[in-house]
Amino acid sequence: MKSLALHWKILIGMLLGVTFGFIMLEVQGGGDFIASWIKPIGTIFVKLLKLIAVPLILASLIKGISDLKDISKFASIGLKTIIIYVLTTVIAISIGLILVNTLNPGEGVSTETIAKLTETYANDSGVQGKIAEAGRQQASRPLDFLEAMVPDNAFLALSNNKLMLQVIFLAMFLGISLLLVGEKSAKPLKDFFDSLNDVVLKMVDLIMLTAPFAVFSLLANVVVSSGDPELLYALLFYAGVVVGGLFLMICFYLVLVSVITKRNPIWFLKQISPAQLLAFSTSSSAATLPVTMERVEEHLGVDKEVSSFVLPVGATINMDGTSLYQAVAAVFIAQALNFDLTFADQLTIVLTALLASIGSAAVPGAGMVMLVIVLESVGFPADKLAIGLALIFAVDRPLDMCRTMVNVTGDATVSMIVAKLEGKLHTPKSKEWDDHLEEVK
Ligand code: ASP
């Protein structure tokens, strides 16, 4: 197996996992077998990735900033990143809106299907939980996100994976101060974080050795936990529109890579594919982040000074796939339930889906919570929200897998573009997990 590239090993693991899942669906007690004996492998893998996310962001961002030598460079990287993130998200939402308005997937949904989906899912704890979560998020004031970004206790921030923006803030603050204390005082701390960074990247390599087994487990579990196949078929047209839009978005990224960074798009896909496949298997850009960082730095040649900022920020606030999905889903629900949307409503969707994608957590299913806020922004009646979400709930997991893959690809593309614009895109030097194995044998 050693000669096979990592992405092939992961793909084989995924295919075997799906096949095994389908076989287990036919076997009595197959679902329970997977839950008891197979699922833990995937869960442990995701836990390991989450385990190293905070140390990696901290070490890599501090190293990235302290290597800059010129603070104004950091402002320029930050500004470019935010502008490009907003532009790509607006393009993603526009692609979604154009597709859903021209193909009208909501008009073909029969009243019986709506009744069946409503009966099955409207009172489901999953749907009700999303509406309740959206209510909590909406109650906040406009500048709450700024307030929430600033930690008042460094150790609390570092001890909670959900506080990723606080970790980024702390790392930036530390990194900038490290630049300002002068070479002599900075050196010990800088060396410490340099070394921590190398060690954590090695941990990524080691964890990735188990990736083919982990995706087998994750996908077998997705197959046995998915809903009634008949209901999935009824939503095939809607799901096709979302997937078609996501596919166009990937093509758009490849054009950007080719035109702006002058790199071969197929090469780009090959290098980033392990991160994409993991995003697909885990449905979480946050869990995938360590792998995205490793691929972008060591396999795409983006300088750490850029990737250490662009990628963690992107995982938290840049979700092109999610915002495209929200645009399609909102209009699809409106079409199916005969709720008229004016042109102004569509523009409102662009704006709220943009903000919603910034506010969505990088975890499975978060896009659907924010969809509630997008629907409410166009005056969708509150009493019909549960019915609206019930319409799309059955296919949410497979679509979540696809949109997460786009979210991660978007972050990697933007990091390459920013690196190119800053003159920080190099020929990659990839490291293997066993580069120094001989020395310790
Ligand atoms: N699962 C997505 C992510 O982690 C967010 C979503 O669309 O639900 O990027």
XYZ file of C-alpha atoms in Angstrom, residues 4 50 67 74 99 102-103 109 121 128 240 244 263 269 280 283 291-292 302-303 313 322 328 331 353 409:
26
model
C -0.335 4.326 -3.368
C -9.732 18.206 17.210
C 8.407 35.584 10.989
C 0.036 41.463 8.367
C -29.647 27.885 -10.485
C -34.004 28.919 -13.373
C -34.473 25.233 -12.543
C -42.754 18.691 -5.184
C -39.678 15.300 10.229
C -36.859 21.450 16.392
C -29.080 17.805 -7.649
C -24.617 21.144 -9.363
C -0.541 26.677 -11.009
C -6.799 19.194 -6.731
C -16.612 15.087 2.957
C -18.830 17.105 7.545
C -5.100 18.498 7.608
C -5.987 21.507 5.442
C 1.847 28.479 0.754
C 4.065 30.257 3.255
C -10.064 32.353 9.940
C -22.821 26.519 3.062
C -30.868 27.177 -2.848
C -35.779 29.473 -2.387
C -26.649 34.131 3.669
C -11.523 23.934 -0.999
